CSV table of C-alpha atoms in Angstrom, one decimal:
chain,number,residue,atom,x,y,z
A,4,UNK,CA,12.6,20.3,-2.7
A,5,UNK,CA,11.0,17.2,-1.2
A,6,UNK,CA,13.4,17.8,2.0
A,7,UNK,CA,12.6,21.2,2.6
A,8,UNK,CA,8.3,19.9,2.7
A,9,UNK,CA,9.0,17.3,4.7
A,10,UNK,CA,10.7,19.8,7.1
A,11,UNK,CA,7.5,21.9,6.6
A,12,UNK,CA,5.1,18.8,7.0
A,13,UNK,CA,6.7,18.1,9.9
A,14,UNK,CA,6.9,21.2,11.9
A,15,UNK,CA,4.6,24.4,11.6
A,16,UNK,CA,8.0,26.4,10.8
A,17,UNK,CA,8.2,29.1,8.2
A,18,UNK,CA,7.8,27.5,5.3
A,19,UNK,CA,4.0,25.6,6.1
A,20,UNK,CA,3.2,29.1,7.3
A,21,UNK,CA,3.8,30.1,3.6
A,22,UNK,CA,2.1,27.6,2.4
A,23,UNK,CA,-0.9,27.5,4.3
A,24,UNK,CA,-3.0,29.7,2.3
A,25,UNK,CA,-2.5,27.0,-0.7
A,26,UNK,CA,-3.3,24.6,1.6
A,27,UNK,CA,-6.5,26.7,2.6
A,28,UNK,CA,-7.5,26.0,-1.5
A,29,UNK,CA,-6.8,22.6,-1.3
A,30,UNK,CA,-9.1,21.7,1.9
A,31,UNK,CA,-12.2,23.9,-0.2
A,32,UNK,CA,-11.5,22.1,-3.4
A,33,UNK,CA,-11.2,18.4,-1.4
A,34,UNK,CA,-14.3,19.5,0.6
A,35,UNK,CA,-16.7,20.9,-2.5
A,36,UNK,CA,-15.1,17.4,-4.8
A,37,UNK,CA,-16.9,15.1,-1.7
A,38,UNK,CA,-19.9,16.6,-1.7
A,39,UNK,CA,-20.4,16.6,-5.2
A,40,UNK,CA,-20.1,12.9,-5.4
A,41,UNK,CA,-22.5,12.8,-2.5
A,42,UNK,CA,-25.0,15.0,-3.9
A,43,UNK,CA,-24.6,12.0,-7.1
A,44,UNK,CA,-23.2,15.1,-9.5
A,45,UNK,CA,-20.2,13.3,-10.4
A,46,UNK,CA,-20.7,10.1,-10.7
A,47,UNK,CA,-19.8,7.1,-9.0
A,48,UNK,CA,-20.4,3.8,-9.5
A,49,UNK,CA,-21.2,-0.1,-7.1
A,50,UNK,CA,-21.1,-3.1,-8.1
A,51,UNK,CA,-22.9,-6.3,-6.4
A,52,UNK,CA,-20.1,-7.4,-4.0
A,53,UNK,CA,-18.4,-5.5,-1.3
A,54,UNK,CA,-15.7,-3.3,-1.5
A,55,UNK,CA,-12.9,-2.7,1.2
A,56,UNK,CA,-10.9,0.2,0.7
A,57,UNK,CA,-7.1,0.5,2.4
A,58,UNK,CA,-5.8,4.0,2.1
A,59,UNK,CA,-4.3,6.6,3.9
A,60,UNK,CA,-4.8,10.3,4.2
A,61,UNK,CA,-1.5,11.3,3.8
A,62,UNK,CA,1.0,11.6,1.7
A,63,UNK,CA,3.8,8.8,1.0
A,64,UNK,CA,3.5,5.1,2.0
A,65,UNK,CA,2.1,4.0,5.7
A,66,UNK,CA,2.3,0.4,5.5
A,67,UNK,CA,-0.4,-0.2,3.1
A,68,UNK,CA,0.2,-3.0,0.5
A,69,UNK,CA,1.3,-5.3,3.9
A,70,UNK,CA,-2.2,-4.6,4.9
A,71,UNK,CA,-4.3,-5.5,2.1
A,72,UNK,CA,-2.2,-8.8,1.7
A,73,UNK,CA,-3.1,-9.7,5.5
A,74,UNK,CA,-6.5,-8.9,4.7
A,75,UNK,CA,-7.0,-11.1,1.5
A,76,UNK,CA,-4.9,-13.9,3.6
A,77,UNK,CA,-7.5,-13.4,6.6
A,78,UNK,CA,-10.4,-13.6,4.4
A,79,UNK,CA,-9.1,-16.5,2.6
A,80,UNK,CA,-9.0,-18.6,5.5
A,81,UNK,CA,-12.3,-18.1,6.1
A,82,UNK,CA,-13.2,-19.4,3.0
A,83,UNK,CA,-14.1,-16.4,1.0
A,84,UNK,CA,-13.3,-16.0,-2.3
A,85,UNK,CA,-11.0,-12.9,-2.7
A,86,UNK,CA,-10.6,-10.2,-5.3
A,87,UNK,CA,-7.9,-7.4,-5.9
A,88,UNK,CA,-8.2,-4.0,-7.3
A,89,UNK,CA,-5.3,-0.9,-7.9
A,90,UNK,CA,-3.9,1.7,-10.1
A,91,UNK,CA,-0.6,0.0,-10.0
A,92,UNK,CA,1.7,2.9,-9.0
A,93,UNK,CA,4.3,3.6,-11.8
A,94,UNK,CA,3.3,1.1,-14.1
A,95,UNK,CA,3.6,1.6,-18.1
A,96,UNK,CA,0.1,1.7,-20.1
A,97,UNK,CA,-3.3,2.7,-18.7
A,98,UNK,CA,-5.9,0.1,-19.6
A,99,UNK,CA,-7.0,-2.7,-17.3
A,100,UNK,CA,-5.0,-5.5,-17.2
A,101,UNK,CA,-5.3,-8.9,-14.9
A,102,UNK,CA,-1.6,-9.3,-13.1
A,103,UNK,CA,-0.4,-12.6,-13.1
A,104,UNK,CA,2.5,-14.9,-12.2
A,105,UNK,CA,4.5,-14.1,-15.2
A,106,UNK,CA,2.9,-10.1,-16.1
A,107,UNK,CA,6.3,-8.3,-16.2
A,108,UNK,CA,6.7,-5.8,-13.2
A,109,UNK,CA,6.7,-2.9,-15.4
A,110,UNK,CA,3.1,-3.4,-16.9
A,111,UNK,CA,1.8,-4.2,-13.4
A,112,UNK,CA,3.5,-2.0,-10.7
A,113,UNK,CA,5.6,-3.4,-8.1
A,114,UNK,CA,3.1,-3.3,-5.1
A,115,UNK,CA,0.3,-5.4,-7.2
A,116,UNK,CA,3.0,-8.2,-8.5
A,117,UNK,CA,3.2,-8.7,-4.8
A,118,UNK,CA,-0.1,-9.1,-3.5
A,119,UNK,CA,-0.5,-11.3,-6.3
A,120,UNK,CA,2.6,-13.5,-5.4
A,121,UNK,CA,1.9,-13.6,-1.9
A,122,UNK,CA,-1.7,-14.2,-1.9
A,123,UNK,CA,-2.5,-15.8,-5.4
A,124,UNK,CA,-5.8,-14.1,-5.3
A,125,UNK,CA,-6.8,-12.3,-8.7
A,126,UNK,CA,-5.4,-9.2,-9.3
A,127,UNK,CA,-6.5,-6.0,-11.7
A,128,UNK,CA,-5.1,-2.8,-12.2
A,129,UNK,CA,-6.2,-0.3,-14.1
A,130,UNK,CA,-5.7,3.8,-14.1
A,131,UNK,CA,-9.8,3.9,-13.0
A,132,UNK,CA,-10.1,1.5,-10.3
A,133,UNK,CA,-13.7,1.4,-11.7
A,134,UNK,CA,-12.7,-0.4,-14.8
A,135,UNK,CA,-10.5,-2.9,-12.8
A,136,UNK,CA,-13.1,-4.0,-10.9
A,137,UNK,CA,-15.4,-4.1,-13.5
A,138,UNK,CA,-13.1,-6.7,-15.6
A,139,UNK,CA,-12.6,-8.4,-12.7
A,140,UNK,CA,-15.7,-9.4,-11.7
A,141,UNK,CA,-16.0,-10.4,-15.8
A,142,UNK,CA,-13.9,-12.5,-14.9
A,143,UNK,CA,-14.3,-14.3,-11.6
A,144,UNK,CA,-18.2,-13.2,-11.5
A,145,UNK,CA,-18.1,-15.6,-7.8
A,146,UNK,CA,-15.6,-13.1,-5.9
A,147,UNK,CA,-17.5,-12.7,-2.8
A,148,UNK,CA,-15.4,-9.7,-1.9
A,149,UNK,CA,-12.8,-6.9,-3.0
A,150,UNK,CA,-9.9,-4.7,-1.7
A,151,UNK,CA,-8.8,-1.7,-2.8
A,152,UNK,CA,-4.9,-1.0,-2.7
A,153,UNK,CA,-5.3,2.8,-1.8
A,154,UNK,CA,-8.0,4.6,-3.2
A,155,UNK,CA,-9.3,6.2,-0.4
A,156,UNK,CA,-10.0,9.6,-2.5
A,157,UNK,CA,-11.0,7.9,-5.8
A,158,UNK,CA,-14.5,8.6,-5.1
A,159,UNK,CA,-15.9,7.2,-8.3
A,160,UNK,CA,-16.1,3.7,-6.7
A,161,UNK,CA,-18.3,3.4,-4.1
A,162,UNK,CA,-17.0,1.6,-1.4
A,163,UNK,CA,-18.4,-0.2,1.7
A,164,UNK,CA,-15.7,-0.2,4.6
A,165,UNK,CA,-13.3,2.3,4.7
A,166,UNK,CA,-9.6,1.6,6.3
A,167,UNK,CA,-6.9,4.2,6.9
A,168,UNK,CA,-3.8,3.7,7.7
A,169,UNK,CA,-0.9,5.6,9.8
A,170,UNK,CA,2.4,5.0,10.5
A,171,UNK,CA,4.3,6.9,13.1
A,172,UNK,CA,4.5,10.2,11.6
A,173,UNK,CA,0.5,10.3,11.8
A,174,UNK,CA,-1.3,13.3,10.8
A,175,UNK,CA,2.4,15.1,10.6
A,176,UNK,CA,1.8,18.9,11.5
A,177,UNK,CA,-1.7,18.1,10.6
A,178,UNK,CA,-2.0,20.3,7.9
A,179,UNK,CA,-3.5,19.4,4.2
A,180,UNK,CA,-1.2,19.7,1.5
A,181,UNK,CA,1.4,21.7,0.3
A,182,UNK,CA,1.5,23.0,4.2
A,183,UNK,CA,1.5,19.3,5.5
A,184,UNK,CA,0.6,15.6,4.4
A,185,UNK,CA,-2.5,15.6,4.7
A,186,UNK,CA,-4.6,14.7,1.3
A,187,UNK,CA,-7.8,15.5,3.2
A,188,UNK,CA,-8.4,17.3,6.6
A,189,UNK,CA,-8.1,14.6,10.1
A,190,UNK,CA,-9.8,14.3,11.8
A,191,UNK,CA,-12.8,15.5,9.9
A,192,UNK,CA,-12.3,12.4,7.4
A,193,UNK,CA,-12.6,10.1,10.6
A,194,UNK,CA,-16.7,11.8,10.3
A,195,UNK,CA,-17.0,11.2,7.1
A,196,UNK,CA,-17.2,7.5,6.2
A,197,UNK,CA,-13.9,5.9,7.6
A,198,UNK,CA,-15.0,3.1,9.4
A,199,UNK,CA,-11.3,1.4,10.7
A,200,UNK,CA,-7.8,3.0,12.0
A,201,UNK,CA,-5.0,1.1,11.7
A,202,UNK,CA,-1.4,2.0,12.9
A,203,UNK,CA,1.7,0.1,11.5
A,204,UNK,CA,4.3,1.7,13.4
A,205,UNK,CA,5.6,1.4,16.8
A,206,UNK,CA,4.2,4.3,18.4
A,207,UNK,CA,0.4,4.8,17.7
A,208,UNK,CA,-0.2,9.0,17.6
A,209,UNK,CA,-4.1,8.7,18.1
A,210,UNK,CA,-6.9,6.5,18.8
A,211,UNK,CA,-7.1,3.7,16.8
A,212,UNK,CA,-6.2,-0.6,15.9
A,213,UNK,CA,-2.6,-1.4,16.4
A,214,UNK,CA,-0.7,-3.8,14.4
A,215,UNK,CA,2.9,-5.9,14.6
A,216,UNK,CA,5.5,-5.7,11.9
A,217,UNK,CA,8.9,-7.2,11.9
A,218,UNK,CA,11.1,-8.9,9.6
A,219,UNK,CA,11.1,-12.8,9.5
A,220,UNK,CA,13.7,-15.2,10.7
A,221,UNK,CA,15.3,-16.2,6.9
A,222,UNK,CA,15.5,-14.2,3.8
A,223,UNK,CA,14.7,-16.0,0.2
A,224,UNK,CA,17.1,-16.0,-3.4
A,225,UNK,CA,15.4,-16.2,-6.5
A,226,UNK,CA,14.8,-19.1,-6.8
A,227,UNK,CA,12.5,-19.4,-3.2
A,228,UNK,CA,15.8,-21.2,-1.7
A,229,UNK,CA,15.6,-19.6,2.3
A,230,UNK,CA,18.6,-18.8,4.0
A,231,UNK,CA,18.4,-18.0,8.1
A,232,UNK,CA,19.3,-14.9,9.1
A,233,UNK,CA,21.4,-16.1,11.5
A,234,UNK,CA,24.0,-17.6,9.3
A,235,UNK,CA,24.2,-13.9,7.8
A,236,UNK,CA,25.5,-12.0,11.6
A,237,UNK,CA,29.1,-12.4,11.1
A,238,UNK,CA,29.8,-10.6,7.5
A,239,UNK,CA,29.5,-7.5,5.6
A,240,UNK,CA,26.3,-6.7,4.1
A,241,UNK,CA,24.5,-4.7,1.7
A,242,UNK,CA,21.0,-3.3,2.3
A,243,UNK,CA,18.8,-1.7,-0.1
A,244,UNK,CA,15.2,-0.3,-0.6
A,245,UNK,CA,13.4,1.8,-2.5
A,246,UNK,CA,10.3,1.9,-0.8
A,247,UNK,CA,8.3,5.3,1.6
A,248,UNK,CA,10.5,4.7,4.4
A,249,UNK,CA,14.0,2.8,3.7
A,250,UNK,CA,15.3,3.2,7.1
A,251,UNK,CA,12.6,1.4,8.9
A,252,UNK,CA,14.2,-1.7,7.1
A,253,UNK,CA,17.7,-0.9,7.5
A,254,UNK,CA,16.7,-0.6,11.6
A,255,UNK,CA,14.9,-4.1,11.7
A,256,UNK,CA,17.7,-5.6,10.0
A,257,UNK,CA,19.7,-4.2,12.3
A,258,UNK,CA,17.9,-5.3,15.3
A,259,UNK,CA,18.5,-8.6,14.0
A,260,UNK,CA,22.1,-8.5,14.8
A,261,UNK,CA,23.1,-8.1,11.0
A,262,UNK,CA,25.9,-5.6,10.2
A,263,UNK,CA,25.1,-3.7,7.5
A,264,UNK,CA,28.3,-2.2,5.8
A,265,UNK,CA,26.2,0.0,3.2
A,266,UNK,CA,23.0,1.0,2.7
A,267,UNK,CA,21.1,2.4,0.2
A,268,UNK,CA,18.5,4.5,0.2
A,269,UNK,CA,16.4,4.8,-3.1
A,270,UNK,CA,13.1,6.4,-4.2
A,271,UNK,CA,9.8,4.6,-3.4
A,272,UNK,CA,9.1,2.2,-6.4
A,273,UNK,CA,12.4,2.6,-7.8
A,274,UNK,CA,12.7,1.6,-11.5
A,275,UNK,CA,15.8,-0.7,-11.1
A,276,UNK,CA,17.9,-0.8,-13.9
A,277,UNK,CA,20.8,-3.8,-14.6
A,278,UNK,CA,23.3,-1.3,-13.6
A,279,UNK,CA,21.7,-1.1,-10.3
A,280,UNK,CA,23.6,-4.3,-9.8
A,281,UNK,CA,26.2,-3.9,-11.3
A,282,UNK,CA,28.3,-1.8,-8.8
A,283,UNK,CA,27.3,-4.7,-6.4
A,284,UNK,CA,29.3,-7.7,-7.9
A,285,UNK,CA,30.4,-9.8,-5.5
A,286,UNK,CA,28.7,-8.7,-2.4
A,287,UNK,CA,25.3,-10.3,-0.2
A,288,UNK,CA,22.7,-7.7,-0.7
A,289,UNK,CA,19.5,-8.2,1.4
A,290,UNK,CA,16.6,-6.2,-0.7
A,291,UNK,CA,12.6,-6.2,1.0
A,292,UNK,CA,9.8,-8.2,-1.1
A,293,UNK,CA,8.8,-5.6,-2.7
A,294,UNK,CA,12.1,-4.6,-4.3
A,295,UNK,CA,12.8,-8.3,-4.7
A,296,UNK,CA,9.8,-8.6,-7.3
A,297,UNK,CA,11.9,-6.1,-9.9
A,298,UNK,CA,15.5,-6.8,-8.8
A,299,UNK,CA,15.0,-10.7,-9.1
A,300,UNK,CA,14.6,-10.5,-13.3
A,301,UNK,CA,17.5,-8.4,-13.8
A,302,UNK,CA,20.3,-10.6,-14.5
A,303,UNK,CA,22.9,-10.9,-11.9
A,304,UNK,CA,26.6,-10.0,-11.9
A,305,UNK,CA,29.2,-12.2,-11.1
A,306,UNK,CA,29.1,-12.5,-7.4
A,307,UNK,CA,26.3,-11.1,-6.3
A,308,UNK,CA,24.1,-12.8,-3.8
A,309,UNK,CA,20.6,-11.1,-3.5
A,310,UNK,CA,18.1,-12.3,-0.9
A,311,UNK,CA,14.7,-10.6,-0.3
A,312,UNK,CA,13.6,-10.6,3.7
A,313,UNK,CA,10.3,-10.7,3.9
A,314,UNK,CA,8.1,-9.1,6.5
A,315,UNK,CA,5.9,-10.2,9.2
A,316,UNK,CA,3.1,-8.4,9.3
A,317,UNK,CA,-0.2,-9.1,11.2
A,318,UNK,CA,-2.7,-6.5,12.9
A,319,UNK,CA,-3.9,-7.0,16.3
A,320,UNK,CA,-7.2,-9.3,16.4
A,321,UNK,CA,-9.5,-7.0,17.8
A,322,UNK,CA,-8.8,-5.3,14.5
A,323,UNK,CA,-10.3,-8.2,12.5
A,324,UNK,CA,-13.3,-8.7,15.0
A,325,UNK,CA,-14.5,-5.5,14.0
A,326,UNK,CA,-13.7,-5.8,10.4
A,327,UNK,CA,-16.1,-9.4,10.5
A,328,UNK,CA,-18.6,-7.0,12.2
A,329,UNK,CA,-18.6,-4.7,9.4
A,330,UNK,CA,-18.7,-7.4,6.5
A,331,UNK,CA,-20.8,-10.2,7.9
A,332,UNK,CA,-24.2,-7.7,6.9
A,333,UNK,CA,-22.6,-7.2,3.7
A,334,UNK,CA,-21.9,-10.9,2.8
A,335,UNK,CA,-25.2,-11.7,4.0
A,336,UNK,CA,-27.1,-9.5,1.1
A,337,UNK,CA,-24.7,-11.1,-1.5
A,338,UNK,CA,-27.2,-12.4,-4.4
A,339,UNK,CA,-26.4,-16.3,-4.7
A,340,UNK,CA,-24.9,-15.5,-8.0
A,341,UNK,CA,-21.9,-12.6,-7.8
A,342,UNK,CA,-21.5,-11.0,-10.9
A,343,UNK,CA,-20.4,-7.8,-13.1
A,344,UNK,CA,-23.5,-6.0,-12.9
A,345,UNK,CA,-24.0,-2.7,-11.5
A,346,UNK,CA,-27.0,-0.7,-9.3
């Protein structure tokens, strides 16, 4: 079934024509949800610190979670004092929860355990991004600033910038779901509070900030031992990922000159099991980072050599210039103590 829409998503065939009346319903309900949270019906809530939100108005991944780690990197360096909020897709339990070093994946979500790892600035997730942030700032009440992993339609926290993201598929057909991928209609949304576009793929389908993505030069074990790439161009390998788009990887390891002799495609945020692995004793499997932060605390079968490649990911700078020009207002209203409290 998820085939057969991404046919429809992807063409205006037969089948988004038949679904375009329930796509009709969606666009009213999206529209009349906005503008009761503008009118202040339902309620939202801000806190004292700005908010960044990375999303995307489409369905599956775009390049995301890269994103909001080379945003926390980028303001690090500039000596601001970074803080992390998401649901934490797939994860077991609801409540809020600060993810740490040593939070099992499970309770945290793959894509949070690896901002965290990668950035080491605080993390919270939590099923109401609302609540995340609010135990975060409990927490570190001096954050200067926070990004949202996705969120771009949980309207109940108020943001201050706005960032979509695309890949190459773009707006798809540029219908609104079940029709298309759209979650809510382009490029109205551009109108209607989205301050940055940013494009992670190779060919950009509209107007917007362009980024570069590719794999780096080594791949890492479990233990943070590297091994080159090059040492790896003259064997037999195994590639896996369960992430939105598992060929993109399987094509950049490729143009590295590695031969892969088996690939497998899996879900996004695949719940690897021990048995996973098993069926892969005695080969080199190369995994991405975000697999890597599940399939590294399974135990191993004889054999098996699992490195993670990591990727390379790093917008173009006029996309930061404008982001400073957005948040140097913000950071200059900060009150000289950041805190929990809410207006």
């Amino acid at each position: 079934m998820k085939n057969i829409l991404l046919v429809a998503w992807r063409t205006r065939g037969w089948l988004a024509c038949l679904l375009w009346p329930v796509a009709q319903v969606h666009g009213l309900v999206v529209r009349v949800r906005r503008s009761l949270y503008r009118r202040g019906i339902l309620r939202s809530r801000r806190f004292d610190v700005p908010v960044i939100v990375v999303g995307n108005v489409v369905v599956g991944g775009a390049g995301k979670t890269p994103l909001v780690v080379a945003l926390v990197r980028q303001l690090q360096s500039q000596g601001l004092r970074v803080g992390v909020v998401s649901r934490g897709y797939g994860r077991a339990g609801r409540h809020s929860l600060e993810v740490r070093a040593n939070t099992p994946v499970d309770a945290s979500g793959d894509e949070p355990a690896l901002i965290q790892r990668a950035t080491d600035a605080p993390v919270f997730v939590a099923d109401r991004r609302t609540d995340a942030l609010r135990d975060l700032l409990a927490a570190y009440p001096a954050t200067d600033v926070v990004v949202c992993d996705d969120g771009l339609q949980h309207y109940a926290l108020q943001r201050d910038i706005e960032i979509a993201v695309f890949d190459d598929q773009g707006a798809g057909n540029g219908w609104l779901l079940p029709a298309g991928p759209l979650r809510e209609p382009w490029p109205g949304r551009l109108d209607e509070g989205i301050d940055l576009v940013l494009h992670t793929g190779q060919q950009a389908a509209f107007d917007g900030y362009t980024s570069r993505r590719q794999l780096a030069d080594h791949a890492v074990d479990a233990n943070g031992n590297r091994l080159a790439l090059t040492s790896l161009t003259h064997q037999p390998l195994v590639a896996l990922a369960g992430i939105a788009n598992p060929e993109a990887f399987f094509g950049m390891l490729r143009d590295r000159g590695l031969t892969l002799d088996k690939t497998l495609a899996l879900p996004d945020h695949h719940d690897f099991k021990k048995e996973d692995l098993k069926a892969l004793s005695g080969r080199t499997v190369l995994c991405t980072e975000k697999d890597a932060v599940k399939l590294f605390s399974l135990p191993a079968p004889p054999g098996l050599q699992l490195f993670a490649v990591p990727l390379e990911f790093s917008p173009e700078p006029a996309f930061f210039a404008a982001l400073d020009a957005l948040l140097a207002p913000l950071l200059s209203q900060l009150p000289s103590s950041h805190g929990h409290q809410t207006h």
